[in-house]
Each structure stands twice: as structure tokens, then as C-alpha cells.
mmCIF file of C-alpha atoms in Angstrom:
data_model
loop_
_atom_site.group_PDB
_atom_site.id
_atom_site.type_symbol
_atom_site.label_atom_id
_atom_site.label_comp_id
_atom_site.label_asym_id
_atom_site.label_seq_id
_atom_site.Cartn_x
_atom_site.Cartn_y
_atom_site.Cartn_z
ATOM 1 C CA MET A 733 121.589 37.652 74.352
ATOM 2 C CA GLY A 734 122.709 40.345 76.989
ATOM 3 C CA ASN A 735 120.364 38.828 79.484
ATOM 4 C CA VAL A 736 120.948 35.146 78.646
ATOM 5 C CA ASP A 737 123.855 32.953 79.847
ATOM 6 C CA LEU A 738 125.010 30.466 77.200
ATOM 7 C CA ASN A 739 125.726 27.998 80.031
ATOM 8 C CA ASP A 740 122.237 28.215 80.954
ATOM 9 C CA ILE A 741 121.404 27.256 77.336
ATOM 10 C CA ARG A 742 123.388 24.293 77.583
ATOM 11 C CA LEU A 743 121.674 23.064 81.006
ATOM 12 C CA PHE A 744 118.377 23.558 79.308
ATOM 13 C CA VAL A 745 119.266 21.289 76.657
ATOM 14 C CA ALA A 746 120.637 18.625 79.268
ATOM 15 C CA VAL A 747 117.162 18.827 81.102
ATOM 16 C CA VAL A 748 115.253 18.190 77.870
ATOM 17 C CA GLN A 749 117.428 15.367 76.789
ATOM 18 C CA ALA A 750 117.436 13.909 80.358
ATOM 19 C CA GLY A 751 113.744 14.207 80.741
ATOM 20 C CA SER A 752 113.775 15.529 84.303
ATOM 21 C CA PHE A 753 115.553 17.822 86.567
ATOM 22 C CA SER A 754 116.661 15.156 88.840
ATOM 23 C CA LYS A 755 118.407 13.092 86.155
ATOM 24 C CA ALA A 756 119.798 16.129 84.465
ATOM 25 C CA ALA A 757 121.204 17.216 87.932
ATOM 26 C CA ASP A 758 122.785 13.872 88.555
ATOM 27 C CA LEU A 759 124.305 13.958 84.992
ATOM 28 C CA ALA A 760 125.718 17.484 85.410
ATOM 29 C CA ASN A 761 126.776 16.838 89.070
ATOM 30 C CA ILE A 762 125.094 20.000 90.342
ATOM 31 C CA PRO A 763 122.271 20.356 92.928
ATOM 32 C CA LYS A 764 118.570 20.081 91.526
ATOM 33 C CA SER A 765 117.735 23.287 93.207
ATOM 34 C CA ARG A 766 120.526 25.063 91.437
ATOM 35 C CA LEU A 767 119.647 23.671 88.205
ATOM 36 C CA SER A 768 116.109 24.787 88.527
ATOM 37 C CA ARG A 769 117.274 28.401 89.252
ATOM 38 C CA ARG A 770 119.429 28.366 86.265
ATOM 39 C CA ILE A 771 116.532 27.241 84.025
ATOM 40 C CA SER A 772 114.264 29.902 85.699
ATOM 41 C CA ARG A 773 116.801 32.608 84.943
ATOM 42 C CA LEU A 774 117.114 31.669 81.311
ATOM 43 C CA GLU A 775 113.286 32.001 81.021
ATOM 44 C CA ALA A 776 113.528 35.245 82.736
ATOM 45 C CA GLY A 777 116.064 36.408 80.389
ATOM 46 C CA LEU A 778 114.029 35.309 77.276
ATOM 47 C CA GLY A 779 110.939 36.779 78.684
ATOM 48 C CA THR A 780 108.875 33.760 78.421
ATOM 49 C CA ALA A 781 108.363 30.171 79.933
ATOM 50 C CA LEU A 782 109.848 27.235 78.045
ATOM 51 C CA MET A 783 108.575 24.319 79.852
ATOM 52 C CA ASP A 784 105.931 22.889 82.413
ATOM 53 C CA ARG A 785 107.366 21.257 85.444
ATOM 54 C CA SER A 786 105.447 18.087 86.619
ATOM 55 C CA ARG A 787 106.181 15.087 88.680
ATOM 56 C CA ARG A 788 106.396 13.065 85.620
ATOM 57 C CA GLY A 789 109.230 15.366 84.312
ATOM 58 C CA VAL A 790 109.389 18.257 81.948
ATOM 59 C CA LEU A 791 107.020 19.293 79.088
ATOM 60 C CA LEU A 792 107.894 21.807 76.509
ATOM 61 C CA ASN A 793 105.427 24.361 75.434
ATOM 62 C CA GLU A 794 105.490 25.488 71.725
ATOM 63 C CA VAL A 795 108.030 28.194 72.351
ATOM 64 C CA GLY A 796 110.274 25.721 74.285
ATOM 65 C CA GLU A 797 110.103 23.196 71.592
ATOM 66 C CA GLN A 798 111.427 25.831 68.952
ATOM 67 C CA PHE A 799 113.995 27.073 71.281
ATOM 68 C CA TYR A 800 115.183 23.586 71.946
ATOM 69 C CA LEU A 801 115.697 22.752 68.461
ATOM 70 C CA ARG A 802 117.809 25.841 67.835
ATOM 71 C CA ALA A 803 119.695 25.450 71.032
ATOM 72 C CA GLN A 804 120.491 21.741 70.197
ATOM 73 C CA GLN A 805 121.909 22.978 66.870
ATOM 74 C CA MET A 806 123.818 25.557 68.584
ATOM 75 C CA MET A 807 125.388 22.996 70.978
ATOM 76 C CA GLN A 808 126.278 20.607 68.188
ATOM 77 C CA ALA A 809 127.894 23.543 66.310
ATOM 78 C CA ALA A 810 129.872 24.496 69.378
ATOM 79 C CA GLU A 811 130.988 20.799 69.900
ATOM 80 C CA ALA A 812 132.102 20.541 66.335
ATOM 81 C CA ALA A 813 134.070 23.759 66.577
ATOM 82 C CA VAL A 814 135.948 22.561 69.779
ATOM 83 C CA ASN A 815 136.488 19.037 68.112
ATOM 84 C CA GLY A 816 138.029 20.697 65.082
ATOM 85 C CA VAL A 817 140.329 22.840 67.239
ATOM 86 C CA GLN A 818 141.251 19.917 69.214
ATOM 87 C CA GLY A 819 141.779 17.676 66.274
ATOM 88 C CA ARG A 820 144.148 20.192 64.665
ATOM 89 C CA LEU A 821 146.180 20.374 67.952
ATOM 90 C CA ASP A 822 146.454 16.567 67.912
ATOM 91 C CA THR A 823 147.542 16.382 64.174
ATOM 92 C CA PRO A 824 151.088 16.883 63.433
ATOM 93 C CA GLY A 825 151.554 20.023 61.188
ATOM 94 C CA GLY A 826 153.879 23.091 60.665
ATOM 95 C CA LEU A 827 157.420 23.426 61.186
ATOM 96 C CA LEU A 828 159.661 20.957 62.879
ATOM 97 C CA ARG A 829 163.458 21.569 63.121
ATOM 98 C CA ILE A 830 165.985 18.844 63.635
ATOM 99 C CA SER A 831 169.666 19.016 64.415
ATOM 100 C CA VAL A 832 171.962 15.877 63.431
ATOM 101 C CA SER A 833 175.486 15.133 63.090
ATOM 102 C CA THR A 834 176.737 14.527 59.634
ATOM 103 C CA GLU A 835 177.331 10.824 59.831
ATOM 104 C CA VAL A 836 174.084 10.158 61.499
ATOM 105 C CA GLY A 837 172.308 12.375 59.047
ATOM 106 C CA ARG A 838 173.645 10.307 56.075
ATOM 107 C CA GLY A 839 173.946 6.680 57.719
ATOM 108 C CA PHE A 840 170.515 6.975 59.575
ATOM 109 C CA LEU A 841 168.161 9.890 59.435
ATOM 110 C CA MET A 842 167.985 10.426 55.660
ATOM 111 C CA LEU A 843 167.136 6.782 55.081
ATOM 112 C CA HIS A 844 163.799 7.346 56.938
ATOM 113 C CA LEU A 845 162.670 10.996 56.199
ATOM 114 C CA ALA A 846 160.828 10.192 52.994
ATOM 115 C CA GLU A 847 158.514 7.726 54.759
ATOM 116 C CA TYR A 848 157.903 10.240 57.613
ATOM 117 C CA MET A 849 157.025 12.994 55.157
ATOM 118 C CA ARG A 850 154.617 10.525 53.327
ATOM 119 C CA ARG A 851 153.098 9.631 56.811
ATOM 120 C CA TYR A 852 152.867 13.253 58.153
ATOM 121 C CA PRO A 853 152.384 15.455 54.936
ATOM 122 C CA ASP A 854 151.343 18.628 56.945
ATOM 123 C CA VAL A 855 154.713 18.745 58.762
ATOM 124 C CA VAL A 856 157.399 21.068 57.417
ATOM 125 C CA LEU A 857 160.988 19.824 58.182
ATOM 126 C CA GLU A 858 163.977 21.780 58.673
ATOM 127 C CA VAL A 859 167.122 19.599 58.947
ATOM 128 C CA GLU A 860 170.241 21.212 60.223
ATOM 129 C CA ILE A 861 173.316 18.955 59.684
ATOM 130 C CA ASN A 862 176.645 19.698 61.324
ATOM 131 C CA ASN A 863 178.807 18.535 64.121
ATOM 132 C CA LYS A 864 178.817 21.470 66.367
ATOM 133 C CA LYS A 865 177.352 21.328 69.778
ATOM 134 C CA VAL A 866 173.847 22.983 69.618
ATOM 135 C CA ASN A 867 171.960 24.979 72.120
ATOM 136 C CA MET A 868 168.511 23.803 71.508
ATOM 137 C CA ILE A 869 166.695 26.779 72.974
ATOM 138 C CA GLN A 870 168.765 29.553 71.358
ATOM 139 C CA ASP A 871 168.898 27.705 68.011
ATOM 140 C CA GLY A 872 165.220 26.908 68.009
ATOM 141 C CA ILE A 873 165.857 23.218 67.609
ATOM 142 C CA ASP A 874 162.857 20.895 68.364
ATOM 143 C CA ILE A 875 164.850 17.469 68.220
ATOM 144 C CA SER A 876 168.389 16.640 68.108
ATOM 145 C CA LEU A 877 170.169 13.414 67.313
ATOM 146 C CA ARG A 878 173.512 13.107 69.030
ATOM 147 C CA LEU A 879 176.089 10.593 70.082
ATOM 148 C CA SER A 880 176.428 11.552 73.705
ATOM 149 C CA LEU A 881 174.173 12.252 76.458
ATOM 150 C CA PRO A 882 173.307 15.869 77.044
ATOM 151 C CA GLU A 883 174.176 17.560 80.299
ATOM 152 C CA ASP A 884 170.953 19.679 80.377
ATOM 153 C CA GLY A 885 168.507 18.398 82.927
ATOM 154 C CA ASN A 886 165.606 19.952 81.262
ATOM 155 C CA VAL A 887 165.756 17.520 78.241
ATOM 156 C CA VAL A 888 164.594 14.071 77.698
ATOM 157 C CA ALA A 889 167.228 11.745 75.930
ATOM 158 C CA ARG A 890 165.827 8.671 74.528
ATOM 159 C CA LYS A 891 168.389 6.020 73.176
ATOM 160 C CA LEU A 892 167.532 5.034 69.638
ATOM 161 C CA THR A 893 170.388 2.357 69.034
ATOM 162 C CA ASP A 894 174.079 1.445 69.628
ATOM 163 C CA ILE A 895 176.172 2.346 66.512
ATOM 164 C CA GLU A 896 178.459 -0.563 65.640
ATOM 165 C CA LEU A 897 182.078 0.799 64.613
ATOM 166 C CA GLY A 898 184.514 -1.053 62.336
ATOM 167 C CA LEU A 899 187.913 -0.686 60.918
ATOM 168 C CA PHE A 900 187.714 -0.128 57.042
ATOM 169 C CA ALA A 901 190.141 0.447 54.307
ATOM 170 C CA ALA A 902 189.984 0.218 50.546
ATOM 171 C CA GLU A 903 191.179 -2.702 48.409
ATOM 172 C CA SER A 904 193.562 -0.214 46.583
ATOM 173 C CA TYR A 905 195.094 0.705 49.893
ATOM 174 C CA LEU A 906 195.515 -2.776 51.199
ATOM 175 C CA GLN A 907 197.174 -3.775 47.873
ATOM 176 C CA ARG A 908 199.756 -1.055 48.417
ATOM 177 C CA ALA A 909 200.315 -1.109 52.216
ATOM 178 C CA GLY A 910 199.334 -4.669 53.330
ATOM 179 C CA CYS A 911 196.557 -5.932 55.288
ATOM 180 C CA PRO A 912 197.180 -5.675 59.101
ATOM 181 C CA GLU A 913 196.440 -8.982 60.959
ATOM 182 C CA SER A 914 196.320 -7.514 64.546
ATOM 183 C CA PRO A 915 195.814 -4.072 66.026
ATOM 184 C CA HIS A 916 199.417 -3.942 66.878
ATOM 185 C CA GLU A 917 200.195 -3.787 63.133
ATOM 186 C CA LEU A 918 198.100 -0.624 62.684
ATOM 187 C CA HIS A 919 201.064 1.368 63.999
ATOM 188 C CA GLY A 920 202.652 0.929 60.549
ATOM 189 C CA HIS A 921 199.827 2.215 58.593
ATOM 190 C CA THR A 922 198.203 5.520 57.590
ATOM 191 C CA LEU A 923 195.461 6.133 60.127
ATOM 192 C CA LEU A 924 192.547 8.520 59.641
ATOM 193 C CA ASN A 925 191.015 9.627 62.873
ATOM 194 C CA LYS A 926 187.794 11.108 63.830
ATOM 195 C CA TYR A 927 189.221 13.430 66.688
ATOM 196 C CA ASP A 928 185.739 13.815 68.493
ATOM 197 C CA GLY A 929 185.033 9.844 68.254
ATOM 198 C CA PRO A 930 186.030 7.190 70.592
ATOM 199 C CA GLU A 931 189.294 5.847 71.354
ATOM 200 C CA TRP A 932 190.832 3.086 69.206
ATOM 201 C CA ARG A 933 190.254 0.300 71.664
ATOM 202 C CA PHE A 934 190.018 -3.257 70.425
ATOM 203 C CA VAL A 935 188.961 -6.178 72.411
ATOM 204 C CA CYS A 936 189.270 -9.963 71.448
ATOM 205 C CA ARG A 937 188.429 -12.667 74.082
ATOM 206 C CA GLN A 938 190.575 -11.481 77.032
ATOM 207 C CA HIS A 939 192.897 -9.369 75.158
ATOM 208 C CA CYS A 940 192.531 -5.506 74.951
ATOM 209 C CA VAL A 941 194.644 -3.285 72.917
ATOM 210 C CA HIS A 942 194.793 0.559 72.567
ATOM 211 C CA ILE A 943 196.067 2.246 69.562
ATOM 212 C CA GLN A 944 197.393 5.844 69.847
ATOM 213 C CA GLY A 945 199.515 5.877 66.797
ATOM 214 C CA SER A 946 200.046 9.129 64.719
ATOM 215 C CA CYS A 947 197.297 10.003 62.172
ATOM 216 C CA LYS A 948 197.623 11.029 58.619
ATOM 217 C CA LEU A 949 194.323 13.017 58.687
ATOM 218 C CA SER A 950 191.969 13.991 61.510
ATOM 219 C CA SER A 951 188.623 15.284 61.188
ATOM 220 C CA ASN A 952 185.378 15.720 63.054
ATOM 221 C CA ASP A 953 183.294 14.636 59.933
ATOM 222 C CA ALA A 954 183.066 10.808 59.346
ATOM 223 C CA ASN A 955 181.721 11.198 55.808
ATOM 224 C CA LEU A 956 185.062 13.001 55.095
ATOM 225 C CA LEU A 957 187.191 10.199 56.446
ATOM 226 C CA GLY A 958 184.948 7.641 54.551
ATOM 227 C CA GLN A 959 185.611 9.466 51.325
ATOM 228 C CA MET A 960 189.381 9.320 52.097
ATOM 229 C CA VAL A 961 189.026 5.554 52.782
ATOM 230 C CA SER A 962 187.251 5.224 49.353
ATOM 231 C CA ASP A 963 190.045 7.141 47.658
ATOM 232 C CA GLY A 964 192.631 4.737 49.234
ATOM 233 C CA ILE A 965 194.379 7.054 51.518
ATOM 234 C CA GLY A 966 194.324 4.915 54.814
ATOM 235 C CA ILE A 967 192.608 3.138 57.392
ATOM 236 C CA ALA A 968 189.710 4.734 59.342
ATOM 237 C CA LEU A 969 187.496 3.684 62.444
ATOM 238 C CA LEU A 970 183.946 4.301 61.206
ATOM 239 C CA PRO A 971 180.207 3.656 61.851
ATOM 240 C CA CYS A 972 178.937 0.569 60.104
ATOM 241 C CA PHE A 973 176.001 2.151 58.345
ATOM 242 C CA ASP A 974 174.989 0.018 55.234
ATOM 243 C CA ASN A 975 174.809 2.805 52.952
ATOM 244 C CA MET A 976 178.237 4.135 53.687
ATOM 245 C CA LEU A 977 179.658 0.659 53.071
ATOM 246 C CA ARG A 978 177.879 0.153 49.841
ATOM 247 C CA SER A 979 178.974 3.426 48.399
ATOM 248 C CA GLY A 980 182.801 3.206 49.505
ATOM 249 C CA GLY A 981 183.420 -0.428 48.411
ATOM 250 C CA TRP A 982 185.430 -0.891 51.743
ATOM 251 C CA VAL A 983 186.951 -3.970 53.382
ATOM 252 C CA ARG A 984 186.404 -4.475 56.939
ATOM 253 C CA LEU A 985 189.596 -5.159 58.797
ATOM 254 C CA LEU A 986 190.265 -7.277 61.940
ATOM 255 C CA PRO A 987 186.347 -8.277 62.241
ATOM 256 C CA GLN A 988 187.301 -10.542 65.139
ATOM 257 C CA TRP A 989 188.350 -7.708 67.432
ATOM 258 C CA ARG A 990 185.311 -5.698 68.882
ATOM 259 C CA VAL A 991 185.247 -2.036 69.188
ATOM 260 C CA ASP A 992 183.085 -0.147 71.781
ATOM 261 C CA THR A 993 179.681 0.830 70.346
ATOM 262 C CA VAL A 994 178.737 4.504 70.340
ATOM 263 C CA PRO A 995 174.979 5.137 71.683
ATOM 264 C CA LEU A 996 172.725 7.257 69.601
ATOM 265 C CA TYR A 997 170.309 9.634 71.357
ATOM 266 C CA LEU A 998 167.086 11.420 70.459
ATOM 267 C CA VAL A 999 166.990 14.660 72.474
ATOM 268 C CA TYR A 1000 164.078 16.997 73.099
ATOM 269 C CA TYR A 1001 162.906 19.479 75.857
ATOM 270 C CA LYS A 1002 160.606 17.964 78.252
ATOM 271 C CA ASN A 1003 157.906 20.583 77.783
ATOM 272 C CA ARG A 1004 157.945 19.906 74.036
ATOM 273 C CA GLY A 1005 157.418 16.151 74.096
ATOM 274 C CA SER A 1006 153.735 16.016 74.045
ATOM 275 C CA THR A 1007 153.318 18.469 71.041
ATOM 276 C CA PRO A 1008 152.121 16.623 67.883
ATOM 277 C CA ASN A 1009 155.255 17.309 65.791
ATOM 278 C CA VAL A 1010 157.790 16.393 68.238
ATOM 279 C CA ALA A 1011 155.841 13.329 69.409
ATOM 280 C CA SER A 1012 155.203 12.065 65.862
ATOM 281 C CA MET A 1013 158.996 12.179 65.014
ATOM 282 C CA VAL A 1014 159.992 10.729 68.455
ATOM 283 C CA ASP A 1015 157.624 7.878 67.909
ATOM 284 C CA PHE A 1016 158.573 7.416 64.175
ATOM 285 C CA LEU A 1017 162.334 7.282 64.987
ATOM 286 C CA LEU A 1018 161.928 4.979 67.859
ATOM 287 C CA GLU A 1019 159.816 2.700 65.436
ATOM 288 C CA LYS A 1020 162.509 2.625 62.979
ATOM 289 C CA SER A 1021 165.109 1.997 65.735
ATOM 290 C CA GLY A 1022 163.180 -0.948 67.020
ATOM 291 C CA ARG A 1023 162.590 0.646 70.275
ATOM 292 C CA ARG A 1024 158.793 0.642 70.335
#
């Protein structure tokens, strides 16, 4: 093998399959003279002629026929090896790390994870649920789901949906404290506030009301506030996720007053968007959000 270039074997197979040097040169996009020299070099390295050249094309001798069969098998095996590696690179598999806030994790992501795992069984998920600001590189995060646009210019932020917000309380609280008929009446109620959430700004027709009343409880976790609503502690402005509403038995207050929605973004680094794991999750969540 020391005197034989594997690329020359590939060209030899191409000449035999094309039936002539001229056609093989055109298909390989190289000059016919260069192709002829490469085949001559192969024969010199093997120490024997493989074919007879004529105006009608090429005619393999007995040694050439045997060599062609083995060379063709070798090329097929090499192609299968390359395709196997490429297929592996194109198939999602291995570790995928996701960071998500608590309310989005409970109200959105966990509703779809089982389907993703069944669709991509070779992917191993590591989901970090917290409300802290993450550094995706330092924390080794592939995808982050967040409620605000990132300031990093090296990331891609794909909008998944607008999260609707609503004002909620439990029936036990309303029986005790009464049901507010307008945003102005909220000042006399026990309010539960998400301190890193949006302002309490209500709009109905041409009227806009800001509420900045004192709160009985503040937290960065909507799930905690939701539990306090379920326990009849007070009124909270919370995401209108179906599973949260069903589990809490909440009553929606002032439905005629609109509250600004909160956009949910899927964030990943630009140089990671084409990797199979990241691409599969991005496409999957966009599909579930109706963005595809």
C-alpha cells in the first residue's frame, strides 16, 4: 500500500464505471491527461497493468477485473462508513441541558417533555429549573427558556408565545374579603406580587389603571404565589397556564380588564443552533407553540 494512493483507486473505479477516460474526466471534473497519469501511477505502484486503452474505451485485463471487484467493495465500504458517521451526527443523541424558570417549567415545558423524549430516545435531558439569571456558557446550558430578551449579541432568541396573565383568587378568599369590581378596589385587598414580573397595569377600552398597592407577600416564584392563592391568602397576577388553573381551583377576577402579555423566548447560542440536539428541541418547542 506504500506505493499506492487510495485516491487513485477511486479514480480507477470511476474510469471503469464511466467506460472511458473522457467521460470519467468530465464526471470527476479533472483534465483527461491528469486522469490518465493517475491511473498509470496506480499501475506502476501495483507493478502491473490493469487495463488496455483503446478508442472504444477501456478494457480490463484479468488482473484488472479482480482488482476492480475488490476496489469497488472498498469504495462501498468507505462510503458506508462515511454515511454512518454523518448519520450519527445528524441524529439527536447525548446530553442536552435546558434552563427554565419555575413557572415556565411547570406551566409549559413539562407538558411536552414526555413527547420529546419518546420522539428522540437517544437524547439525555438535564433540566435546570430556577429563576436566576443564567450564564449559558459558564453554566454549560444549551437552551434557555426565559421571559425577557437576552442582551448577549451572540445568542439567538426565538419567540415561542405570549403568555397571558390574569388576576386570580380562591373562592375562600373572596367569600371572606369580597370580590373586587374594578382595579381601584384592589387597594383594599391582600395582594401577592411577583417582584420580578410585570407591573399591575389594567386596560379596559380607553381606561388604564396602574396598581401600586402594598403587598402581603412578594416572591420571584409564581408557583409559590399560586399556592398562596390556592390557600386563600390573597390575590395574585399570574400566568394563565391551564394546568395551574385546574390544580388551584382559582377564580379569575376582572376578566374584562386586559393585562399586558409576557413574551416567552427560546434562547441558544448561534454556533449551537445547527447541532442535532439543539435543533431538535428548538423545532419541537416551536411546533408545540404553533410557530412552525
